[in-house]
Amino acid sequence: MRDVRLEYALLTPSETVVTDGTNTYQNLFVALLDTAYVALEKLSGGAVKIVVSESGWPTAGGTAASVCNARTYVKNLIQTVNSKTGSPRRPERVTETYLLLDFDIRLVNNCSDISGSRLDNRR
């Protein structure tokens, strides 16, 4: 099994990591969406709308599991979904996505790996 680059899994914008024909992927979330679309197409379910019922990042218990990485993932996932650009296979579809937050929101603001943003943007 190949290792997955942390930046790719955290949805941190970077260069293309995966190329599939004419489709290119800069983050794992969008690549996994298109993987599901391909599987549905093969089962004659190409018109099925995908809803991501739960997405999140672990905060303990494994490699790269931390509150700061969870913060990065959640922030980048929100940006990805809010961009409303869909995926290479379904650019017209915005994916309804729900977050699982298994950490104390107050802890994430102590992270120094992401500058300039807070998850609890209450104004």
PDB file of C-alpha atoms in Angstrom:
ATOM      1  CA  MET A   1       0.000   0.000   0.000  1.00  0.00           C
ATOM      2  CA  ARG A   2       1.300   3.447  -0.907  1.00  0.00           C
ATOM      3  CA  ASP A   3       1.554   6.171   1.673  1.00  0.00           C
ATOM      4  CA  VAL A   4      -0.844   9.086   1.305  1.00  0.00           C
ATOM      5  CA  ARG A   5       0.751  12.507   1.652  1.00  0.00           C
ATOM      6  CA  LEU A   6      -0.535  14.330   4.725  1.00  0.00           C
ATOM      7  CA  GLU A   7      -1.155  17.543   2.770  1.00  0.00           C
ATOM      8  CA  TYR A   8      -3.313  15.603   0.289  1.00  0.00           C
ATOM      9  CA  ALA A   9      -5.375  14.049   3.094  1.00  0.00           C
ATOM     10  CA  LEU A  10      -5.687  17.373   4.953  1.00  0.00           C
ATOM     11  CA  LEU A  11      -7.025  18.994   1.757  1.00  0.00           C
ATOM     12  CA  THR A  12      -4.233  21.545   1.835  1.00  0.00           C
ATOM     13  CA  PRO A  13      -4.048  23.180  -1.575  1.00  0.00           C
ATOM     14  CA  SER A  14      -1.032  21.950  -3.465  1.00  0.00           C
ATOM     15  CA  GLU A  15      -0.005  20.689  -6.831  1.00  0.00           C
ATOM     16  CA  THR A  16      -1.796  17.832  -8.530  1.00  0.00           C
ATOM     17  CA  VAL A  17      -1.179  14.575  -6.659  1.00  0.00           C
ATOM     18  CA  VAL A  18      -3.327  12.197  -8.716  1.00  0.00           C
ATOM     19  CA  THR A  19      -4.127  12.273 -12.430  1.00  0.00           C
ATOM     20  CA  ASP A  20      -6.857  10.049 -13.854  1.00  0.00           C
ATOM     21  CA  GLY A  21      -7.136  10.602 -17.581  1.00  0.00           C
ATOM     22  CA  THR A  22      -7.942  14.287 -17.951  1.00  0.00           C
ATOM     23  CA  ASN A  23      -9.063  14.640 -14.318  1.00  0.00           C
ATOM     24  CA  THR A  24      -6.600  15.962 -11.760  1.00  0.00           C
ATOM     25  CA  TYR A  25      -6.873  15.891  -7.970  1.00  0.00           C
ATOM     26  CA  GLN A  26      -5.230  18.144  -5.404  1.00  0.00           C
ATOM     27  CA  ASN A  27      -6.972  16.643  -2.359  1.00  0.00           C
ATOM     28  CA  LEU A  28      -8.216  13.277  -1.178  1.00  0.00           C
ATOM     29  CA  PHE A  29     -11.803  14.353  -0.429  1.00  0.00           C
ATOM     30  CA  VAL A  30     -12.565  15.259  -4.051  1.00  0.00           C
ATOM     31  CA  ALA A  31     -10.741  12.170  -5.340  1.00  0.00           C
ATOM     32  CA  LEU A  32     -12.856   9.941  -3.092  1.00  0.00           C
ATOM     33  CA  LEU A  33     -16.047  11.641  -4.292  1.00  0.00           C
ATOM     34  CA  ASP A  34     -15.147  10.864  -7.882  1.00  0.00           C
ATOM     35  CA  THR A  35     -14.257   7.292  -6.920  1.00  0.00           C
ATOM     36  CA  ALA A  36     -17.791   6.913  -5.558  1.00  0.00           C
ATOM     37  CA  TYR A  37     -19.270   8.475  -8.719  1.00  0.00           C
ATOM     38  CA  VAL A  38     -17.365   5.984 -10.902  1.00  0.00           C
ATOM     39  CA  ALA A  39     -18.604   3.066  -8.786  1.00  0.00           C
ATOM     40  CA  LEU A  40     -22.196   4.333  -9.007  1.00  0.00           C
ATOM     41  CA  GLU A  41     -21.914   4.748 -12.786  1.00  0.00           C
ATOM     42  CA  LYS A  42     -20.782   1.126 -13.110  1.00  0.00           C
ATOM     43  CA  LEU A  43     -23.944   0.099 -11.235  1.00  0.00           C
ATOM     44  CA  SER A  44     -26.196   2.303 -13.407  1.00  0.00           C
ATOM     45  CA  GLY A  45     -26.530   4.788 -10.549  1.00  0.00           C
ATOM     46  CA  GLY A  46     -24.848   7.771 -12.166  1.00  0.00           C
ATOM     47  CA  ALA A  47     -27.792  10.039 -11.327  1.00  0.00           C
ATOM     48  CA  VAL A  48     -27.601   9.253  -7.593  1.00  0.00           C
ATOM     49  CA  LYS A  49     -26.724  12.297  -5.485  1.00  0.00           C
ATOM     50  CA  ILE A  50     -23.930  11.690  -2.980  1.00  0.00           C
ATOM     51  CA  VAL A  51     -24.336  13.142   0.515  1.00  0.00           C
ATOM     52  CA  VAL A  52     -21.334  12.960   2.833  1.00  0.00           C
ATOM     53  CA  SER A  53     -23.067  12.096   6.095  1.00  0.00           C
ATOM     54  CA  GLU A  54     -19.979  12.399   8.272  1.00  0.00           C
ATOM     55  CA  SER A  55     -16.449  13.650   7.754  1.00  0.00           C
ATOM     56  CA  GLY A  56     -13.814  14.578  10.284  1.00  0.00           C
ATOM     57  CA  TRP A  57     -10.265  14.001  11.474  1.00  0.00           C
ATOM     58  CA  PRO A  58      -9.045  12.043  14.520  1.00  0.00           C
ATOM     59  CA  THR A  59      -7.513  14.022  17.363  1.00  0.00           C
ATOM     60  CA  ALA A  60      -5.663  11.179  19.093  1.00  0.00           C
ATOM     61  CA  GLY A  61      -4.605   7.578  18.706  1.00  0.00           C
ATOM     62  CA  GLY A  62      -2.648   7.471  15.481  1.00  0.00           C
ATOM     63  CA  THR A  63      -0.125   8.967  13.133  1.00  0.00           C
ATOM     64  CA  ALA A  64      -1.085  12.563  12.262  1.00  0.00           C
ATOM     65  CA  ALA A  65      -4.034  12.447  14.682  1.00  0.00           C
ATOM     66  CA  SER A  66      -4.036  15.789  16.475  1.00  0.00           C
ATOM     67  CA  VAL A  67      -6.296  18.700  17.297  1.00  0.00           C
ATOM     68  CA  CYS A  68      -4.264  20.937  14.976  1.00  0.00           C
ATOM     69  CA  ASN A  69      -4.584  18.540  12.035  1.00  0.00           C
ATOM     70  CA  ALA A  70      -8.307  18.198  12.776  1.00  0.00           C
ATOM     71  CA  ARG A  71      -8.586  21.975  12.641  1.00  0.00           C
ATOM     72  CA  THR A  72      -6.726  22.091   9.332  1.00  0.00           C
ATOM     73  CA  TYR A  73      -8.902  19.356   7.825  1.00  0.00           C
ATOM     74  CA  VAL A  74     -12.192  20.917   8.946  1.00  0.00           C
ATOM     75  CA  LYS A  75     -11.164  24.387   7.751  1.00  0.00           C
ATOM     76  CA  ASN A  76     -10.076  23.041   4.362  1.00  0.00           C
ATOM     77  CA  LEU A  77     -13.153  20.832   4.001  1.00  0.00           C
ATOM     78  CA  ILE A  78     -15.414  23.826   4.615  1.00  0.00           C
ATOM     79  CA  GLN A  79     -13.482  25.821   2.001  1.00  0.00           C
ATOM     80  CA  THR A  80     -13.646  22.926  -0.473  1.00  0.00           C
ATOM     81  CA  VAL A  81     -17.401  22.460  -0.086  1.00  0.00           C
ATOM     82  CA  ASN A  82     -18.112  26.212  -0.051  1.00  0.00           C
ATOM     83  CA  SER A  83     -16.149  26.708  -3.275  1.00  0.00           C
ATOM     84  CA  LYS A  84     -19.130  25.080  -5.048  1.00  0.00           C
ATOM     85  CA  THR A  85     -16.839  23.756  -7.780  1.00  0.00           C
ATOM     86  CA  GLY A  86     -17.904  20.125  -7.457  1.00  0.00           C
ATOM     87  CA  SER A  87     -15.421  17.511  -8.621  1.00  0.00           C
ATOM     88  CA  PRO A  88     -13.750  16.858 -11.975  1.00  0.00           C
ATOM     89  CA  ARG A  89     -16.364  14.188 -12.821  1.00  0.00           C
ATOM     90  CA  ARG A  90     -19.298  16.234 -11.493  1.00  0.00           C
ATOM     91  CA  PRO A  91     -18.308  19.921 -11.634  1.00  0.00           C
ATOM     92  CA  GLU A  92     -21.954  21.005 -11.514  1.00  0.00           C
ATOM     93  CA  ARG A  93     -22.733  19.140  -8.265  1.00  0.00           C
ATOM     94  CA  VAL A  94     -22.116  20.635  -4.869  1.00  0.00           C
ATOM     95  CA  THR A  95     -21.844  17.844  -2.312  1.00  0.00           C
ATOM     96  CA  GLU A  96     -23.935  18.197   0.828  1.00  0.00           C
ATOM     97  CA  THR A  97     -21.455  17.489   3.634  1.00  0.00           C
ATOM     98  CA  TYR A  98     -21.778  17.091   7.401  1.00  0.00           C
ATOM     99  CA  LEU A  99     -18.887  17.450   9.848  1.00  0.00           C
ATOM    100  CA  LEU A 100     -18.052  15.328  12.860  1.00  0.00           C
ATOM    101  CA  LEU A 101     -16.251  17.466  15.417  1.00  0.00           C
ATOM    102  CA  ASP A 102     -14.849  15.314  18.191  1.00  0.00           C
ATOM    103  CA  PHE A 103     -12.740  17.971  19.846  1.00  0.00           C
ATOM    104  CA  ASP A 104     -13.238  20.960  22.087  1.00  0.00           C
ATOM    105  CA  ILE A 105     -13.508  23.959  19.758  1.00  0.00           C
ATOM    106  CA  ARG A 106     -11.590  26.056  22.305  1.00  0.00           C
ATOM    107  CA  LEU A 107      -8.480  23.897  21.838  1.00  0.00           C
ATOM    108  CA  VAL A 108      -8.133  24.499  18.114  1.00  0.00           C
ATOM    109  CA  ASN A 109      -7.304  28.157  18.510  1.00  0.00           C
ATOM    110  CA  ASN A 110      -4.052  27.163  20.236  1.00  0.00           C
ATOM    111  CA  CYS A 111      -2.743  25.632  17.001  1.00  0.00           C
ATOM    112  CA  SER A 112       0.075  27.493  15.313  1.00  0.00           C
ATOM    113  CA  ASP A 113       0.089  25.520  12.054  1.00  0.00           C
ATOM    114  CA  ILE A 114      -2.712  27.510  10.432  1.00  0.00           C
ATOM    115  CA  SER A 115      -2.561  31.271  10.378  1.00  0.00           C
ATOM    116  CA  GLY A 116      -5.369  33.731  10.325  1.00  0.00           C
ATOM    117  CA  SER A 117      -8.511  31.661  10.763  1.00  0.00           C
ATOM    118  CA  ARG A 118     -10.732  30.439  13.535  1.00  0.00           C
ATOM    119  CA  LEU A 119     -13.356  27.733  13.371  1.00  0.00           C
ATOM    120  CA  ASP A 120     -15.661  29.562  15.738  1.00  0.00           C
ATOM    121  CA  ASN A 121     -15.947  32.755  13.695  1.00  0.00           C
ATOM    122  CA  ARG A 122     -18.607  34.356  15.869  1.00  0.00           C
ATOM    123  CA  ARG A 123     -18.927  38.048  15.138  1.00  0.00           C
TER     124      ARG A 123
END
